[in-house]
mmCIF file of C-alpha atoms in Angstrom:
data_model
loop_
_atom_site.group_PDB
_atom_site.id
_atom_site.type_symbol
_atom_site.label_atom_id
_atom_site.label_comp_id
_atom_site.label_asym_id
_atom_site.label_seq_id
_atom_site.Cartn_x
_atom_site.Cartn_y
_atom_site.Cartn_z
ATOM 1 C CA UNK C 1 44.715 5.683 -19.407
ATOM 2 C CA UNK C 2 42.006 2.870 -19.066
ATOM 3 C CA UNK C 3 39.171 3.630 -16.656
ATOM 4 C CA UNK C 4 37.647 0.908 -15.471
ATOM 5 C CA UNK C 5 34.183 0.771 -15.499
ATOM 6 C CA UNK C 6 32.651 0.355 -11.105
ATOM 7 C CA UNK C 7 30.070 -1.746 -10.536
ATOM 8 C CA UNK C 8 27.059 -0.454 -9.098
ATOM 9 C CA UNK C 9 26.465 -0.382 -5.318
ATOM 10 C CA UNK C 10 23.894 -2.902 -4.273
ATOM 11 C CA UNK C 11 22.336 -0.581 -1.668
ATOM 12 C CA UNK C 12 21.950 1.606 -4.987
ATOM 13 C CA UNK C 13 20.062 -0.833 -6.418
ATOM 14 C CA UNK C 14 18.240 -2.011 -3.696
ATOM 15 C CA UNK C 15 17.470 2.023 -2.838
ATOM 16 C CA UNK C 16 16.258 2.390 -6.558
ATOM 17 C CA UNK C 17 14.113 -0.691 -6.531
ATOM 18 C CA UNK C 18 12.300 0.831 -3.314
ATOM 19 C CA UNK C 19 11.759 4.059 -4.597
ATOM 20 C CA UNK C 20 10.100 2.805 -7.600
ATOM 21 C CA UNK C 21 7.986 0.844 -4.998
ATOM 22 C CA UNK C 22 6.455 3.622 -3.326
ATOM 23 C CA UNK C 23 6.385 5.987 -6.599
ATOM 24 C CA UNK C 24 3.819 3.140 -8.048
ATOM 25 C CA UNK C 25 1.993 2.380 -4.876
ATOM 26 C CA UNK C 26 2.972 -1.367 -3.870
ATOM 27 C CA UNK C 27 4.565 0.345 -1.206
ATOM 28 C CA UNK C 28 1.676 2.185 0.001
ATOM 29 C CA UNK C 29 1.432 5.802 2.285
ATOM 30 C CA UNK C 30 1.560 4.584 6.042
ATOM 31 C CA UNK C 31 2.477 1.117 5.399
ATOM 32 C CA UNK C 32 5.406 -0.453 7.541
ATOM 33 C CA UNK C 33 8.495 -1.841 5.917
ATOM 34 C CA UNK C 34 8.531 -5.263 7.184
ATOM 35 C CA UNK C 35 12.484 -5.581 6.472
ATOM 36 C CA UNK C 36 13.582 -9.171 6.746
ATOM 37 C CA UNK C 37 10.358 -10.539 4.558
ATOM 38 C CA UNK C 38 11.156 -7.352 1.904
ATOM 39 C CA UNK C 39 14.968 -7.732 2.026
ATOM 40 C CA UNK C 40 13.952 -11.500 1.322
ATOM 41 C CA UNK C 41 11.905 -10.842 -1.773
ATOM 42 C CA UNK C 42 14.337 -8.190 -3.448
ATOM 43 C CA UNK C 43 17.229 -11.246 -2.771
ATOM 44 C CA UNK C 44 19.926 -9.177 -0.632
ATOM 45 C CA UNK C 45 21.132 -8.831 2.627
ATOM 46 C CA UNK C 46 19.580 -7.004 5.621
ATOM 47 C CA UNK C 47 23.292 -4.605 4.891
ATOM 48 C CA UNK C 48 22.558 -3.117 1.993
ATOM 49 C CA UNK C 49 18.780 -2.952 2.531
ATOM 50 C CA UNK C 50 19.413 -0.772 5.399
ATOM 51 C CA UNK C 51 21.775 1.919 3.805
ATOM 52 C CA UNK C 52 18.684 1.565 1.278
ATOM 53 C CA UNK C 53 16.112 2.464 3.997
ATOM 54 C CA UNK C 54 18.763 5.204 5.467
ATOM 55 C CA UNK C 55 19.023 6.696 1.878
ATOM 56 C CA UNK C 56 14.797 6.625 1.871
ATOM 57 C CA UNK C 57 14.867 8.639 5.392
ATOM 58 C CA UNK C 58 16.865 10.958 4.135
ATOM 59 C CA UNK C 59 14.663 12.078 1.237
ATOM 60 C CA UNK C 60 11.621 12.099 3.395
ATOM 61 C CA UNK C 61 10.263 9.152 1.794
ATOM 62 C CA UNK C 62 10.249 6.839 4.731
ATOM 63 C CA UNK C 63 10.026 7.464 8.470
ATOM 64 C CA UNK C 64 11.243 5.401 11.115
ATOM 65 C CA UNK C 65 10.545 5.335 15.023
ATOM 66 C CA UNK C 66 12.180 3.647 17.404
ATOM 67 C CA UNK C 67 10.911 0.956 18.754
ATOM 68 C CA UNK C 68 8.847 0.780 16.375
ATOM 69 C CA UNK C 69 10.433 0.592 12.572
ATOM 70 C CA UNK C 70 9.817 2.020 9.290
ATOM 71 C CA UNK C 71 7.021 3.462 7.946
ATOM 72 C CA UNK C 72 6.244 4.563 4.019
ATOM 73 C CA UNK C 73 5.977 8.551 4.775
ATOM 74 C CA UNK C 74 1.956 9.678 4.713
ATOM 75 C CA UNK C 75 2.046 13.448 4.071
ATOM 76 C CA UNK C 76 -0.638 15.092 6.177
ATOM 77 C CA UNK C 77 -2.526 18.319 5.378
ATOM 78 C CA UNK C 78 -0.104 20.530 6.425
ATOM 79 C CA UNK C 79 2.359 18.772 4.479
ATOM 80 C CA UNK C 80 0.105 19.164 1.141
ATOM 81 C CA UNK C 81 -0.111 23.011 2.202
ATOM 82 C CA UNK C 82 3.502 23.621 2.728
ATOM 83 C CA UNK C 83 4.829 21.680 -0.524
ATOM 84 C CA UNK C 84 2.597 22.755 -3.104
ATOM 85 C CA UNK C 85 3.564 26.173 -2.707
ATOM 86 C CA UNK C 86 7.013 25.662 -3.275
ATOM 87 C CA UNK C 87 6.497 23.362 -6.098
ATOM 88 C CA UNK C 88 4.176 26.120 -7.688
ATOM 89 C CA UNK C 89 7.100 28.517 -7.313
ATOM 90 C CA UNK C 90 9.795 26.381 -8.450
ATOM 91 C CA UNK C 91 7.546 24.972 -11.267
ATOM 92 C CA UNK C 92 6.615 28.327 -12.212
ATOM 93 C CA UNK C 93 10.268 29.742 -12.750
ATOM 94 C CA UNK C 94 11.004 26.186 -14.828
ATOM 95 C CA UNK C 95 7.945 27.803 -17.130
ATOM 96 C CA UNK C 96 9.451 30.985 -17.208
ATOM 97 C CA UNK C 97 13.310 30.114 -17.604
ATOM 98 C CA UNK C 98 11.899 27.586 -20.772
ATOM 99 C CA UNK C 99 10.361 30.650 -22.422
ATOM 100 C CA UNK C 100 13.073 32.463 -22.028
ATOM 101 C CA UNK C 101 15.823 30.070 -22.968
ATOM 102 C CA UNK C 102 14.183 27.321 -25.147
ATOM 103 C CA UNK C 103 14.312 27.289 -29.085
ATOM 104 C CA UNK C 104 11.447 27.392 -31.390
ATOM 105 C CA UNK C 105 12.208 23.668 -32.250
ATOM 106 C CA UNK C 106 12.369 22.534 -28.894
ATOM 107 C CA UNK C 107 9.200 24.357 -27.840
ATOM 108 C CA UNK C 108 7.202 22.869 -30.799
ATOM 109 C CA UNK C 109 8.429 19.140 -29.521
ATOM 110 C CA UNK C 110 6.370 19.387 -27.112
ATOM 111 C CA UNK C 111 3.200 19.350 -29.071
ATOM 112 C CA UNK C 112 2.852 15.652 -29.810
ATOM 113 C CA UNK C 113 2.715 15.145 -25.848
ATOM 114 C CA UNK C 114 -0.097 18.291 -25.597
ATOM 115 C CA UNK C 115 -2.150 15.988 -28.337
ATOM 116 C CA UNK C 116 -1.580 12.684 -26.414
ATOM 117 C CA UNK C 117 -2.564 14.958 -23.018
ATOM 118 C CA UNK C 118 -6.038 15.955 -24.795
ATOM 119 C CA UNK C 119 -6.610 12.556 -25.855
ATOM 120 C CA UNK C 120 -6.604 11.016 -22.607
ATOM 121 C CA UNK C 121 -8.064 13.496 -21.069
ATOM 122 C CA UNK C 122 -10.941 13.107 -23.088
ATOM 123 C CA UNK C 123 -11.240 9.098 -22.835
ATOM 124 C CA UNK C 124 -10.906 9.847 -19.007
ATOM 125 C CA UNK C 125 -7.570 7.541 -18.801
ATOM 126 C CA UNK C 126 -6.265 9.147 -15.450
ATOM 127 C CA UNK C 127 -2.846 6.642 -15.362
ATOM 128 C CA UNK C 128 -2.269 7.539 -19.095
ATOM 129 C CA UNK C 129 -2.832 11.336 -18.712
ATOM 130 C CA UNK C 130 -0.736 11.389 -15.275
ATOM 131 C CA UNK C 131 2.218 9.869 -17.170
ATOM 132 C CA UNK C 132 1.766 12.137 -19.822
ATOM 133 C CA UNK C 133 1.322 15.474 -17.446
ATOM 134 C CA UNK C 134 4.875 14.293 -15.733
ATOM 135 C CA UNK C 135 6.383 13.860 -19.140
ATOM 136 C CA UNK C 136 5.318 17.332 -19.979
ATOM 137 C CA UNK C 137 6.419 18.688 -16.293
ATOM 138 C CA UNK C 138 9.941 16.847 -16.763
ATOM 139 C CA UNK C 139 9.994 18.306 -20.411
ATOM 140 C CA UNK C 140 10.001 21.877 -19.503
ATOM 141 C CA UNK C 141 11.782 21.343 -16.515
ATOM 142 C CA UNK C 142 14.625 20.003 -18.866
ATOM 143 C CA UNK C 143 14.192 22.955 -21.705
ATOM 144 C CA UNK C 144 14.594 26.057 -18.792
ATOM 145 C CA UNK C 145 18.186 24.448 -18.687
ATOM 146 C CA UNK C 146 18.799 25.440 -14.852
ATOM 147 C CA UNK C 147 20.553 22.765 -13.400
ATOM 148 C CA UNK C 148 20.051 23.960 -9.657
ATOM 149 C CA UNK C 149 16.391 24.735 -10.575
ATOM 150 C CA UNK C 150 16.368 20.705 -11.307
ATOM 151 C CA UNK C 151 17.156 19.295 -8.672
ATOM 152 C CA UNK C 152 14.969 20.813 -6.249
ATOM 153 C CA UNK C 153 12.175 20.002 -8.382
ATOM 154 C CA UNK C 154 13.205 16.190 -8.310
ATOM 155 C CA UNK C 155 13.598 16.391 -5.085
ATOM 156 C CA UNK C 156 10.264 17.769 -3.990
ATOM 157 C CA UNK C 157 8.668 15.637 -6.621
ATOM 158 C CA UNK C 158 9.559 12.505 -5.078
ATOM 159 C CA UNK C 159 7.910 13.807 -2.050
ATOM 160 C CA UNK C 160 4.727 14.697 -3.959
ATOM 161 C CA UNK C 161 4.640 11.398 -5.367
ATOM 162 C CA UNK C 162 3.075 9.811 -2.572
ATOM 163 C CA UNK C 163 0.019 12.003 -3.114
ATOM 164 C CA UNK C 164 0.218 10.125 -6.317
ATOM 165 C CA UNK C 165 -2.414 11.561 -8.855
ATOM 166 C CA UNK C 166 -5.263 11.327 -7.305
ATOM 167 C CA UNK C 167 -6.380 14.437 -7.510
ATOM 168 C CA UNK C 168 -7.507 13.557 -11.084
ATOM 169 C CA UNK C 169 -9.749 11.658 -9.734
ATOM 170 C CA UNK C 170 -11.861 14.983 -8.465
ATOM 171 C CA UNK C 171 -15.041 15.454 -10.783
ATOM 172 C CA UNK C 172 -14.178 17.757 -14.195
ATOM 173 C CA UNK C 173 -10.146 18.164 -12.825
ATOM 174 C CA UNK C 174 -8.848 15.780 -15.479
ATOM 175 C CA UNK C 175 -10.387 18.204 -18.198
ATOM 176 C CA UNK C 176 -9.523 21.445 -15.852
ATOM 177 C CA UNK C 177 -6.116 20.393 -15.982
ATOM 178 C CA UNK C 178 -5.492 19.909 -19.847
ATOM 179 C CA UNK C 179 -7.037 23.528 -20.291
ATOM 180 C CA UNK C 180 -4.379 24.477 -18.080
ATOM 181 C CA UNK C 181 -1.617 23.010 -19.456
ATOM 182 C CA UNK C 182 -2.936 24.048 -23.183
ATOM 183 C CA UNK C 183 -2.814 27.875 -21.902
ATOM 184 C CA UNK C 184 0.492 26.951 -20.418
ATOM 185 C CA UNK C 185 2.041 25.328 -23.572
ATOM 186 C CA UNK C 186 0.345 28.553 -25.446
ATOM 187 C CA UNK C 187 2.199 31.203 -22.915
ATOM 188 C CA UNK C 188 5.286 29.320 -24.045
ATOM 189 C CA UNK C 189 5.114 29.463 -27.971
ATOM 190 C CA UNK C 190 4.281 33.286 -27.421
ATOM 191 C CA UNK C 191 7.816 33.435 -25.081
ATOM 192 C CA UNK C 192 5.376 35.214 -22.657
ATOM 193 C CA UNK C 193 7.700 34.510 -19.744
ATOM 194 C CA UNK C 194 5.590 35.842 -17.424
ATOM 195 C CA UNK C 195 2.322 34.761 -18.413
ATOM 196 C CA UNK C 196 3.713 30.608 -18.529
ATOM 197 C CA UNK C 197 5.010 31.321 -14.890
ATOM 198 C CA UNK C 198 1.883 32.681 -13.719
ATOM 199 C CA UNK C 199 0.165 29.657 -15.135
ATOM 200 C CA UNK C 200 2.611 27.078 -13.930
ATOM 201 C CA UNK C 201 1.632 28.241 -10.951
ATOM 202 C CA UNK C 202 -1.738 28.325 -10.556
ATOM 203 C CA UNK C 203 -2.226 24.971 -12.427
ATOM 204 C CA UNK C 204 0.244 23.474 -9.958
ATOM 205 C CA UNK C 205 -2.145 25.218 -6.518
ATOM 206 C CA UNK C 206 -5.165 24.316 -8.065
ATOM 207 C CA UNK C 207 -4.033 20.615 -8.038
ATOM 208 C CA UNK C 208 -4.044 21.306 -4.158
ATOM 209 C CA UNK C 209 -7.016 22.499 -4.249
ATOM 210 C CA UNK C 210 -8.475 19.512 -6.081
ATOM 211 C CA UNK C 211 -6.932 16.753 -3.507
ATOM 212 C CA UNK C 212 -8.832 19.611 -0.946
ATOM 213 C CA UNK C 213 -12.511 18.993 -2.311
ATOM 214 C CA UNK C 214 -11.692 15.327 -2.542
ATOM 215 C CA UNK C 215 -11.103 15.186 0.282
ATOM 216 C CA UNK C 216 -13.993 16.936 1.546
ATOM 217 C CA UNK C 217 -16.376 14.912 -0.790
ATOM 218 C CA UNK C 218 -15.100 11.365 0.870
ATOM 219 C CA UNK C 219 -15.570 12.989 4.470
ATOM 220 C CA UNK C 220 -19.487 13.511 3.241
ATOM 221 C CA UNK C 221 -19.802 10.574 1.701
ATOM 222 C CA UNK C 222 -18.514 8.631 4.618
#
């Protein structure tokens, strides 16, 4: 039996091309989605650019009011507070499932990324190291081999994205943050389960807390 090969949905693409938009930034936190002049630029229809936008709703990654339109989603405090939480829990078991699960090989594949982590983080390159750090977050994710596990991560992730990574840009966090994710990679070539979960976790909070004393710094400083 032949199986023909589908073509991909526009909206898909359209939905895909959007996402990416508000991952990097050119779609910005609180910005509204002006739909004909976007719709225009991408080259489709106002059809599949709204299943697109529908799709974006429904992951939390755009808002829209009546009356009013659509709106790139701006997490607020509370947001920040109820989020990282889960994403230090879920994060954490990801640790402790790749421990558990992952073989020696696969555990030691990650070390090239740990060296390419500590050189950034020296030089201070904060879009290098953040690329890096997800790489690393994405590795383990994918070597604790939990497929449900997975999926809420990406999920949440997406959300977290448009906190994008600046709290890097607190003073000393860059280098707080490869010490953590050196003790973290260490918990794992140990298979101290526990230990890498515990980590996960509080490397994951104390990015929270870091967007939390930037915060307070621009207030000041206003």
């Amino acid at each position: 039996m032949t199986l023909k090969v589908v073509k991909t949905a526009l909206y898909v693409e359209v939905t895909e091309r959007l996402r990416s938009m508000i991952a990097g930034g050119v779609l910005s936190p609180g910005s509204w989605i002006d739909e004909q002049k976007l719709a225009e630029e991408l080259g489709v229809s106002r059809t599949p650019f709204r299943e697109a936008i529908r799709i974006l709703a429904s992951e939390g990654l755009l808002r829209i009011e009546p009356r009013r339109g659509c709106y790139v989603t701006e997490l607020t405090e509370k947001d920040l507070d109820e989020i990282f939480p889960l994403m230090a829990m879920l994060e954490g078991r990801c640790a402790y499932e790749a421990a558990e699960r992952a073989s020696d090989a696969q555990i030691q594949s990650l070390e090239n990324l740990h060296n390419k982590l500590k050189a950034y983080a020296k030089e201070k390159k904060i879009d290098q190291y953040y690329a890096t750090n997800r790489e690393i977050h994405i590795a383990i994710q994918t070597l604790a081999g939990n497929e449900w596990l997975t999926h809420m991560v990406h999920d949440l992730r997406r959300i977290l994205n448009l906190s994008r990574h600046r709290s890097l840009h607190h003073k000393g966090r860059i280098e707080e943050s490869c010490r953590e994710h050196l003790g973290i990679f260490d918990a794992l070539k140990k298979r101290d389960a526990q230990n890498a979960e515990q980590l996960m976790k509080l490397h994951i909070l104390n990015q929270r807390e870091a967007l939390k004393l930037l915060k307070l710094e621009q207030r000041l400083s206003a």
